[in-house]
CSV table of C-alpha atoms in Angstrom, one decimal:
chain,number,residue,atom,x,y,z
A,1,MET,CA,-28.0,-21.1,145.6
A,2,GLY,CA,-27.5,-18.6,142.7
A,3,TYR,CA,-29.7,-15.6,142.3
A,4,GLY,CA,-31.2,-17.0,139.1
A,5,GLU,CA,-31.7,-20.6,140.4
A,6,ARG,CA,-34.8,-22.2,141.8
A,7,SER,CA,-34.6,-22.2,145.6
A,8,ASP,CA,-35.1,-25.3,147.7
A,9,LEU,CA,-37.6,-25.3,150.5
A,10,THR,CA,-35.2,-24.3,153.2
A,11,GLU,CA,-34.0,-21.3,151.2
A,12,ILE,CA,-37.7,-20.3,150.5
A,13,ILE,CA,-38.4,-20.4,154.2
A,14,TYR,CA,-35.3,-18.4,155.1
A,15,ILE,CA,-36.1,-15.7,152.5
A,16,THR,CA,-39.8,-15.6,153.6
A,17,LYS,CA,-38.6,-15.0,157.3
A,18,ARG,CA,-36.2,-12.2,156.0
A,19,LYS,CA,-39.0,-10.5,154.1
A,20,ILE,CA,-41.3,-10.6,157.1
A,21,LYS,CA,-38.6,-9.2,159.3
A,22,ALA,CA,-37.9,-6.5,156.8
A,23,PHE,CA,-41.4,-5.5,156.5
A,24,SER,CA,-41.7,-5.3,160.3
A,25,HIS,CA,-38.7,-3.1,160.4
A,26,SER,CA,-39.9,-0.8,157.7
A,27,LEU,CA,-42.9,0.0,160.0
A,28,PHE,CA,-40.4,1.7,162.3
A,29,TYR,CA,-39.3,4.0,159.5
A,30,TYR,CA,-42.8,4.9,158.5
A,31,ALA,CA,-43.5,5.8,162.1
A,32,CYS,CA,-40.6,8.1,162.3
A,33,ARG,CA,-41.9,10.2,159.3
A,34,VAL,CA,-43.7,12.3,161.9
A,35,PHE,CA,-40.3,14.0,162.6
A,36,PRO,CA,-39.0,16.6,160.1
A,37,ILE,CA,-35.8,16.0,158.0
A,38,ASP,CA,-32.8,18.0,159.2
A,39,ARG,CA,-30.8,19.0,156.1
A,40,HIS,CA,-27.6,19.5,158.0
A,41,LYS,CA,-27.7,16.0,159.6
A,42,ILE,CA,-25.6,13.3,158.0
A,43,VAL,CA,-25.7,9.6,159.1
A,44,MET,CA,-22.7,7.4,158.4
A,45,TRP,CA,-21.8,3.8,159.0
A,46,THR,CA,-19.2,1.3,158.0
A,47,PHE,CA,-19.5,-2.5,157.6
A,48,GLU,CA,-23.1,-2.7,158.6
A,49,GLY,CA,-22.2,-0.9,161.9
A,50,GLY,CA,-19.4,-3.4,162.6
A,51,GLY,CA,-16.7,-1.0,161.5
A,52,GLY,CA,-15.3,2.0,163.2
A,53,TYR,CA,-14.0,5.4,162.1
A,54,GLY,CA,-12.5,4.3,158.9
A,55,CYS,CA,-12.8,3.7,155.1
A,56,SER,CA,-14.3,6.3,152.8
A,57,PRO,CA,-16.9,7.7,155.2
A,58,LYS,CA,-14.1,8.6,157.6
A,59,TYR,CA,-12.4,10.8,155.0
A,60,VAL,CA,-15.7,12.5,153.9
A,61,ALA,CA,-16.3,13.2,157.7
A,62,GLU,CA,-12.8,14.7,158.1
A,63,GLU,CA,-13.5,17.0,155.2
A,64,ILE,CA,-16.8,18.0,156.6
A,65,LEU,CA,-15.3,18.7,160.1
A,66,LYS,CA,-12.6,20.8,158.4
A,67,ARG,CA,-15.2,23.0,156.7
A,68,ASN,CA,-17.3,23.2,159.9
A,69,HIS,CA,-14.2,24.4,161.9
A,70,ALA,CA,-13.6,27.0,159.2
A,71,GLY,CA,-17.2,28.2,159.5
A,72,LYS,CA,-18.1,27.3,156.0
A,73,THR,CA,-20.6,24.5,156.9
A,74,SER,CA,-22.6,23.5,159.9
A,75,TYR,CA,-23.2,19.8,159.4
A,76,LYS,CA,-24.0,17.4,162.3
A,77,ILE,CA,-22.5,13.9,161.9
A,78,ILE,CA,-24.2,10.8,163.4
A,79,TRP,CA,-22.4,7.5,163.2
A,80,LEU,CA,-24.2,4.1,163.7
A,81,LEU,CA,-22.1,1.6,165.7
A,82,ASN,CA,-22.5,-1.9,167.0
A,83,ASP,CA,-19.6,-1.3,169.5
A,84,MET,CA,-19.9,2.0,171.3
A,85,ASN,CA,-16.4,1.8,172.7
A,86,LYS,CA,-14.8,2.6,169.4
A,87,GLU,CA,-13.0,5.9,169.3
A,88,PHE,CA,-14.3,8.9,167.3
A,89,PRO,CA,-13.7,12.6,167.1
A,90,LEU,CA,-15.7,14.5,169.8
A,91,GLU,CA,-17.6,16.4,167.1
A,92,ILE,CA,-19.1,13.1,165.7
A,93,LYS,CA,-22.1,11.7,167.7
A,94,LYS,CA,-21.9,7.9,168.2
A,95,VAL,CA,-25.3,6.1,168.2
A,96,LYS,CA,-26.0,2.5,169.1
A,97,ASN,CA,-27.0,0.6,166.0
A,98,THR,CA,-30.4,-0.5,167.1
A,99,LEU,CA,-33.6,-0.6,165.0
A,100,TRP,CA,-35.2,2.3,166.7
A,101,ASN,CA,-32.0,4.4,166.4
A,102,ARG,CA,-31.5,3.5,162.8
A,103,ALA,CA,-35.1,4.2,161.9
A,104,TYR,CA,-35.1,7.6,163.7
A,105,HIS,CA,-31.8,8.9,162.6
A,106,LEU,CA,-32.0,7.7,158.9
A,107,SER,CA,-35.5,9.0,158.7
A,108,THR,CA,-34.5,12.5,159.9
A,109,ALA,CA,-31.1,13.0,158.2
A,110,GLY,CA,-30.6,14.9,154.9
A,111,THR,CA,-27.8,12.6,153.8
A,112,TRP,CA,-26.7,9.0,154.4
A,113,ILE,CA,-23.1,7.8,153.7
A,114,SER,CA,-22.0,4.3,153.9
A,115,ASN,CA,-19.4,1.8,152.6
A,116,THR,CA,-21.8,-1.2,152.7
A,117,ARG,CA,-25.4,-1.9,152.2
A,118,THR,CA,-28.2,-0.4,154.2
A,119,PHE,CA,-30.1,-2.7,156.6
A,120,TYR,CA,-32.7,-4.8,154.8
A,121,GLY,CA,-36.1,-3.1,155.4
A,122,THR,CA,-34.8,0.4,155.5
A,123,LYS,CA,-37.0,3.1,153.9
A,124,LYS,CA,-35.9,6.4,152.5
A,125,ARG,CA,-38.0,9.6,152.2
A,126,LYS,CA,-38.3,12.1,149.4
A,127,LYS,CA,-35.5,14.7,149.4
A,128,GLN,CA,-33.1,12.5,151.3
A,129,TYR,CA,-29.8,11.5,149.6
A,130,TYR,CA,-27.9,8.3,150.0
A,131,ILE,CA,-24.3,8.2,148.9
A,132,GLN,CA,-22.7,4.7,148.5
A,133,THR,CA,-19.0,4.8,148.8
A,134,TRP,CA,-18.5,1.1,148.7
A,135,HIS,CA,-15.4,-0.5,150.4
A,136,SER,CA,-13.2,-1.4,147.5
A,137,THR,CA,-11.8,0.1,144.4
A,138,ILE,CA,-11.0,-2.5,141.7
A,139,TRP,CA,-11.8,-6.0,142.9
A,140,ILE,CA,-10.1,-9.3,142.9
A,141,LYS,CA,-13.0,-11.3,144.4
A,142,PRO,CA,-16.4,-11.0,142.6
A,143,ILE,CA,-19.4,-9.2,144.0
A,144,GLY,CA,-23.0,-9.1,143.1
A,145,LYS,CA,-24.0,-10.8,139.8
A,146,TYR,CA,-20.3,-11.6,139.0
A,147,ARG,CA,-20.5,-14.3,141.7
A,148,GLY,CA,-22.8,-16.3,139.2
A,149,LYS,CA,-24.4,-19.3,140.9
A,150,LYS,CA,-22.5,-18.5,144.1
A,151,PHE,CA,-24.6,-15.4,144.5
A,152,PRO,CA,-27.3,-16.3,147.1
A,153,LYS,CA,-30.9,-15.3,146.2
A,154,MET,CA,-31.2,-13.5,149.6
A,155,ALA,CA,-28.1,-11.5,148.8
A,156,TYR,CA,-29.5,-10.6,145.4
A,157,LEU,CA,-32.8,-9.3,147.0
A,158,ALA,CA,-31.1,-7.3,149.7
A,159,SER,CA,-28.8,-5.8,147.0
A,160,VAL,CA,-31.7,-4.8,144.8
A,161,ALA,CA,-33.5,-3.3,147.7
A,162,ASP,CA,-30.5,-1.2,148.7
A,163,SER,CA,-29.6,-0.1,145.2
A,164,LYS,CA,-33.1,1.3,144.7
A,165,LEU,CA,-32.4,3.6,147.7
A,166,ILE,CA,-29.0,4.9,146.4
A,167,ASP,CA,-28.8,8.3,144.8
A,168,TYR,CA,-25.0,8.3,144.0
A,169,VAL,CA,-22.3,5.7,143.8
A,170,LEU,CA,-18.7,7.0,144.0
A,171,SER,CA,-16.2,5.9,141.4
A,172,GLY,CA,-12.4,6.2,141.2
A,173,SER,CA,-11.9,4.5,137.8
A,174,LYS,CA,-13.5,3.8,134.5
A,175,TRP,CA,-13.4,0.1,135.4
A,176,CYS,CA,-15.7,0.7,138.4
A,177,GLU,CA,-18.2,2.7,136.4
A,178,TYR,CA,-18.7,-0.3,134.1
A,179,MET,CA,-18.5,-3.0,136.8
A,180,TYR,CA,-20.7,-1.4,139.5
A,181,ARG,CA,-23.8,-2.0,137.2
A,182,ASP,CA,-23.9,-5.7,137.8
A,183,GLY,CA,-21.5,-5.7,140.9
A,184,LEU,CA,-23.9,-3.5,142.9
A,185,ILE,CA,-27.0,-4.3,140.7
A,186,TYR,CA,-27.3,-0.5,140.2
A,187,ASP,CA,-28.5,1.6,137.3
A,188,GLY,CA,-28.5,5.0,139.0
A,189,GLU,CA,-25.9,7.8,138.9
A,190,ILE,CA,-22.2,7.1,139.3
A,191,VAL,CA,-20.0,10.1,139.9
A,192,ARG,CA,-16.4,10.5,139.3
A,193,THR,CA,-15.3,11.8,142.6
A,194,GLY,CA,-12.4,9.4,143.2
A,195,THR,CA,-12.3,7.2,146.3
A,196,PRO,CA,-12.2,9.2,149.6
A,197,ARG,CA,-10.3,6.5,151.4
A,198,CYS,CA,-7.5,6.8,148.9
A,199,ASP,CA,-6.9,10.5,149.7
A,200,VAL,CA,-4.6,9.7,152.7
A,201,LEU,CA,-2.3,7.8,150.2
A,202,PHE,CA,-1.7,11.0,148.4
A,203,ASN,CA,-1.6,13.5,151.2
A,204,GLU,CA,-0.5,12.1,154.5
A,205,VAL,CA,2.2,9.5,153.8
A,206,GLN,CA,5.1,11.0,155.8
A,207,GLU,CA,2.8,11.9,158.7
A,208,LYS,CA,1.4,8.4,158.9
A,209,ARG,CA,4.9,6.8,158.6
A,210,ARG,CA,6.0,8.8,161.6
A,211,TYR,CA,2.9,8.3,163.6
A,212,PHE,CA,2.7,4.4,163.3
A,213,ARG,CA,6.4,3.9,164.1
A,214,LYS,CA,6.0,6.0,167.2
A,215,GLU,CA,2.6,4.5,168.2
A,216,TYR,CA,4.0,1.0,168.1
A,217,ASP,CA,7.4,1.8,169.5
A,218,ILE,CA,9.5,0.6,166.6
A,219,PRO,CA,12.5,2.4,165.0
A,220,SER,CA,11.8,5.5,163.0
A,221,GLU,CA,13.7,3.9,160.0
A,222,ALA,CA,11.9,0.5,160.4
A,223,MET,CA,10.3,-1.1,157.2
A,224,ILE,CA,6.7,-2.4,157.5
A,225,LEU,CA,4.9,-5.1,155.6
A,226,ILE,CA,1.1,-5.0,156.1
A,227,TYR,CA,-0.6,-8.5,155.8
A,228,ALA,CA,-4.3,-8.0,155.2
A,229,PRO,CA,-6.2,-11.2,154.5
A,230,THR,CA,-9.6,-10.6,153.1
A,231,PHE,CA,-13.2,-11.4,154.4
A,232,ARG,CA,-14.4,-14.9,154.2
A,233,GLY,CA,-18.0,-16.2,154.2
A,234,GLY,CA,-20.9,-14.0,155.3
A,235,SER,CA,-23.0,-14.7,152.2
A,236,GLN,CA,-26.7,-14.1,152.8
A,237,SER,CA,-28.0,-17.5,152.4
A,238,LYS,CA,-29.2,-19.7,155.3
A,239,CYS,CA,-26.7,-18.3,157.8
A,240,ARG,CA,-24.0,-15.7,158.1
A,241,SER,CA,-20.5,-16.7,159.2
A,242,VAL,CA,-16.9,-15.6,158.9
A,243,ASN,CA,-13.7,-17.7,158.6
A,244,THR,CA,-11.3,-17.1,161.4
A,245,ASP,CA,-8.8,-19.8,160.6
A,246,GLU,CA,-5.2,-19.2,161.6
A,247,ALA,CA,-2.6,-17.6,159.2
A,248,THR,CA,-0.3,-20.1,157.6
A,249,ILE,CA,2.5,-17.9,156.6
A,250,GLU,CA,5.9,-18.5,158.0
A,251,PHE,CA,6.4,-15.0,159.3
A,252,GLU,CA,9.9,-15.3,160.7
A,253,ARG,CA,11.1,-16.7,157.2
A,254,LEU,CA,9.2,-13.8,155.6
A,255,ILE,CA,10.9,-11.2,157.7
A,256,SER,CA,14.3,-12.8,156.8
A,257,SER,CA,13.4,-12.7,153.1
A,258,LEU,CA,12.3,-9.1,153.2
A,259,GLU,CA,15.5,-8.1,154.9
A,260,LYS,CA,17.6,-10.0,152.5
A,261,ARG,CA,15.9,-8.5,149.4
A,262,PHE,CA,15.2,-4.9,150.5
A,263,GLY,CA,17.5,-4.4,153.5
A,264,GLY,CA,16.7,-2.7,156.7
A,265,ARG,CA,14.9,-4.0,159.8
A,266,TRP,CA,11.4,-5.3,159.0
A,267,TYR,CA,8.1,-5.6,161.0
A,268,ILE,CA,4.9,-7.1,160.0
A,269,PHE,CA,1.5,-5.6,160.7
A,270,LEU,CA,-1.3,-8.1,160.8
A,271,ARG,CA,-4.6,-6.6,159.9
A,272,LEU,CA,-7.9,-8.5,159.7
A,273,HIS,CA,-10.9,-7.4,157.7
A,274,PRO,CA,-13.2,-5.3,160.0
A,275,GLN,CA,-15.9,-8.0,159.9
A,276,LEU,CA,-13.4,-10.6,161.1
A,277,ALA,CA,-11.8,-8.2,163.6
A,278,ALA,CA,-15.1,-7.6,165.3
A,279,LYS,CA,-15.4,-11.4,166.0
A,280,MET,CA,-11.9,-12.0,167.4
A,281,GLU,CA,-9.3,-10.1,169.3
A,282,LYS,CA,-6.2,-11.4,167.6
A,283,LEU,CA,-5.3,-13.3,164.4
A,284,LYS,CA,-4.0,-16.8,165.2
A,285,VAL,CA,-0.5,-17.4,164.0
A,286,ARG,CA,1.7,-20.4,164.1
A,287,GLN,CA,4.7,-18.4,164.9
A,288,LYS,CA,5.2,-15.8,167.6
A,289,SER,CA,7.6,-12.9,167.1
A,290,ASP,CA,8.3,-9.5,168.6
A,291,ARG,CA,8.1,-8.2,165.1
A,292,LEU,CA,4.6,-9.3,164.5
A,293,ILE,CA,2.2,-6.6,165.5
A,294,ASP,CA,-1.6,-7.1,165.4
A,295,VAL,CA,-3.3,-3.9,164.1
A,296,SER,CA,-6.6,-5.5,163.5
A,297,GLN,CA,-8.6,-3.4,165.9
A,298,ARG,CA,-7.6,-0.2,164.1
A,299,PRO,CA,-10.7,0.9,162.1
A,300,ASP,CA,-8.8,2.4,159.1
A,301,MET,CA,-6.6,0.3,156.9
A,302,ASN,CA,-5.6,2.9,154.4
A,303,GLU,CA,-3.8,5.0,157.0
A,304,ILE,CA,-1.7,1.8,157.8
A,305,ILE,CA,-1.0,1.3,154.0
A,306,ALA,CA,0.1,4.9,153.9
A,307,ALA,CA,2.8,4.1,156.6
A,308,SER,CA,3.8,0.8,155.1
A,309,ASP,CA,6.5,-0.3,152.6
A,310,VAL,CA,5.1,-3.6,151.2
A,311,PHE,CA,1.5,-5.0,151.0
A,312,LEU,CA,0.6,-8.7,151.2
A,313,THR,CA,-2.9,-10.1,150.9
A,314,ASP,CA,-4.8,-13.1,149.5
A,315,TYR,CA,-7.8,-11.4,147.7
A,316,SER,CA,-8.1,-7.9,149.2
A,317,SER,CA,-8.7,-5.2,146.6
A,318,ALA,CA,-6.7,-2.8,148.9
A,319,ILE,CA,-3.6,-4.2,147.1
A,320,TYR,CA,-4.5,-2.0,144.2
A,321,GLU,CA,-4.5,1.0,146.6
A,322,ALA,CA,-1.1,0.1,147.9
A,323,ALA,CA,0.1,-0.1,144.3
A,324,MET,CA,-1.2,3.4,143.6
A,325,MET,CA,1.4,4.8,145.9
A,326,GLY,CA,4.1,2.6,144.6
A,327,LEU,CA,4.3,-0.1,147.2
A,328,PRO,CA,5.4,-3.6,146.2
A,329,GLY,CA,2.3,-5.9,146.4
A,330,PHE,CA,2.3,-9.7,146.8
A,331,ILE,CA,-0.5,-12.3,146.8
A,332,TYR,CA,-0.4,-15.3,149.1
A,333,ALA,CA,-3.5,-17.5,148.2
A,334,ASP,CA,-2.9,-20.9,149.7
A,335,ASP,CA,-6.6,-21.7,149.5
A,336,LEU,CA,-7.2,-20.5,146.0
A,337,GLU,CA,-9.3,-23.5,144.8
A,338,GLU,CA,-11.4,-23.6,148.0
A,339,TYR,CA,-12.0,-19.9,147.8
A,340,ILE,CA,-13.2,-19.9,144.3
A,341,ALA,CA,-15.5,-22.9,145.0
A,342,ASP,CA,-17.1,-20.9,147.9
A,343,ARG,CA,-17.1,-17.4,146.4
A,344,GLY,CA,-17.1,-17.9,142.7
A,345,GLU,CA,-14.6,-17.2,139.9
A,346,LEU,CA,-12.3,-14.3,140.6
A,347,VAL,CA,-12.8,-11.1,138.5
A,348,PHE,CA,-9.3,-11.3,137.1
A,349,ASP,CA,-7.0,-14.2,136.4
A,350,MET,CA,-4.6,-13.7,139.4
A,351,TYR,CA,-1.6,-14.6,137.4
A,352,GLN,CA,-2.4,-11.8,134.9
A,353,LEU,CA,-2.3,-9.1,137.6
A,354,PRO,CA,0.9,-7.1,138.3
A,355,PHE,CA,1.4,-8.8,141.7
A,356,PRO,CA,3.5,-12.0,142.2
A,357,VAL,CA,1.2,-14.8,143.3
A,358,ALA,CA,2.2,-17.6,145.7
A,359,VAL,CA,0.2,-20.6,146.8
A,360,ASN,CA,2.7,-21.8,149.4
A,361,ASN,CA,5.4,-20.4,151.6
A,362,ASN,CA,8.3,-21.4,149.4
A,363,GLU,CA,6.7,-19.5,146.4
A,364,LEU,CA,6.0,-16.5,148.6
A,365,MET,CA,9.7,-16.4,149.7
A,366,ASP,CA,11.0,-16.8,146.1
A,367,ASN,CA,8.7,-14.0,145.0
A,368,VAL,CA,10.1,-11.7,147.7
A,369,LEU,CA,13.7,-12.6,147.2
A,370,ASN,CA,13.4,-12.3,143.3
A,371,PHE,CA,11.3,-9.2,143.2
A,372,ASP,CA,12.1,-7.0,140.2
A,373,SER,CA,11.1,-3.3,141.1
A,374,HIS,CA,11.3,-2.0,137.6
A,375,ASP,CA,9.3,-4.9,136.0
A,376,TYR,CA,6.7,-4.6,138.7
A,377,GLN,CA,6.3,-0.8,138.2
A,378,CYS,CA,5.9,-1.2,134.5
A,379,LYS,CA,3.2,-3.8,135.0
A,380,VAL,CA,1.4,-1.7,137.6
A,381,ASP,CA,1.5,1.4,135.3
A,382,ALA,CA,0.1,-0.6,132.5
A,383,PHE,CA,-2.7,-2.0,134.6
A,384,MET,CA,-3.7,1.3,136.1
A,385,LYS,CA,-3.9,2.8,132.6
A,386,GLU,CA,-6.0,-0.1,131.3
A,387,VAL,CA,-8.6,0.2,134.2
A,388,GLY,CA,-8.6,4.0,133.9
A,389,ILE,CA,-7.7,5.0,137.5
A,390,PHE,CA,-8.3,8.7,138.2
A,391,GLU,CA,-7.5,9.0,141.9
A,392,ASP,CA,-5.8,12.3,142.8
A,393,GLY,CA,-6.2,12.8,146.7
A,394,ARG,CA,-9.2,15.2,146.3
A,395,ALA,CA,-12.1,12.7,146.4
A,396,SER,CA,-13.4,13.8,149.8
A,397,GLU,CA,-13.6,17.5,148.7
A,398,ARG,CA,-15.7,16.5,145.7
A,399,VAL,CA,-18.0,14.4,147.8
A,400,VAL,CA,-18.6,17.3,150.2
A,401,ASP,CA,-19.1,19.6,147.2
A,402,LEU,CA,-21.7,17.1,146.0
A,403,ILE,CA,-23.5,17.2,149.4
A,404,GLU,CA,-23.5,21.0,149.4
A,405,GLY,CA,-24.9,20.9,145.9
A,406,THR,CA,-22.0,22.8,144.3
A,407,GLY,CA,-21.1,20.1,141.8
A,408,ILE,CA,-18.4,17.4,141.8
A,409,ILE,CA,-15.8,18.9,139.6
């Protein structure tokens, strides 16, 4: 049911229930207004509480902790979590993502920082600031109004409610500044900080390459392909679900093709979207191999990208971030028609992107074996120029400057 279409009775009932629930939740926020706002308190979360210490909020937190340690700031960071077993720096206070905890901590914090929407029914007080980092740079799959008739009315209502709370949306490209208006249904301030989660791709590549090879006990000279299929389902219509179908890639054949084209000894890191990883321990694969390593439970994909040599996905926008640091990127979309039917038309014609596209294993292997590095880099450079990328590895610094009120430049 699209956001502009007339809802059927079932949809109307569902939306009514959500609105009633949101109203009841809002009362908790109003009750917590008896407590004062602490300007030095910052609340963060990722993927509606289902993520861990990752994405852009992580890198903003790292910059805050760095300044705290240097005595320049004295911020307290609260992180809302569905799973309290996730690992965090000791200086960050983990808080169970319950209604009362959300209401209390969000009502008493000076700043909120998230990579996904707030929880429907959330209320913000005057002189509080909400910074939305979002969880992608340039998109492949559509979001917001770009989903057209595939954008559920409930998702539209939740998006509008959230966007009214936002004070700043971060941008790393001219393309985002234009697309966020309808994508996030947002008419507020967009700031050119860059994308904090991209900072690691500029500043910590060699460190992350050494760390991940040691962490997973693979040779220091090993080559890594990260396979990161994107989120499925989860639209806010009558129910929320995710797709956990098994991967159909012939991984042993892919490893052989990589070694033939690029040389060296290759390993494949399997990395599910955080909202999928939270629902399953391992990605199902048809082939088992000692060179397939499941890293889905790691909360931060960009540090894995920084350690990798090739990026493979279906529709994840992270492929653009891999391309920023010069990695070959490949698209394997064996369910392209079904995905478009469910999600809506893609933002780009996939075959006009710089990345070789395959819809089956034979095409994927051909794309790897026939990969032309020079042609690929020329296409990537032209694309990045067209969308106006301005990432430089200093986004987190600018965001904390923004929090401190010293400006973003």
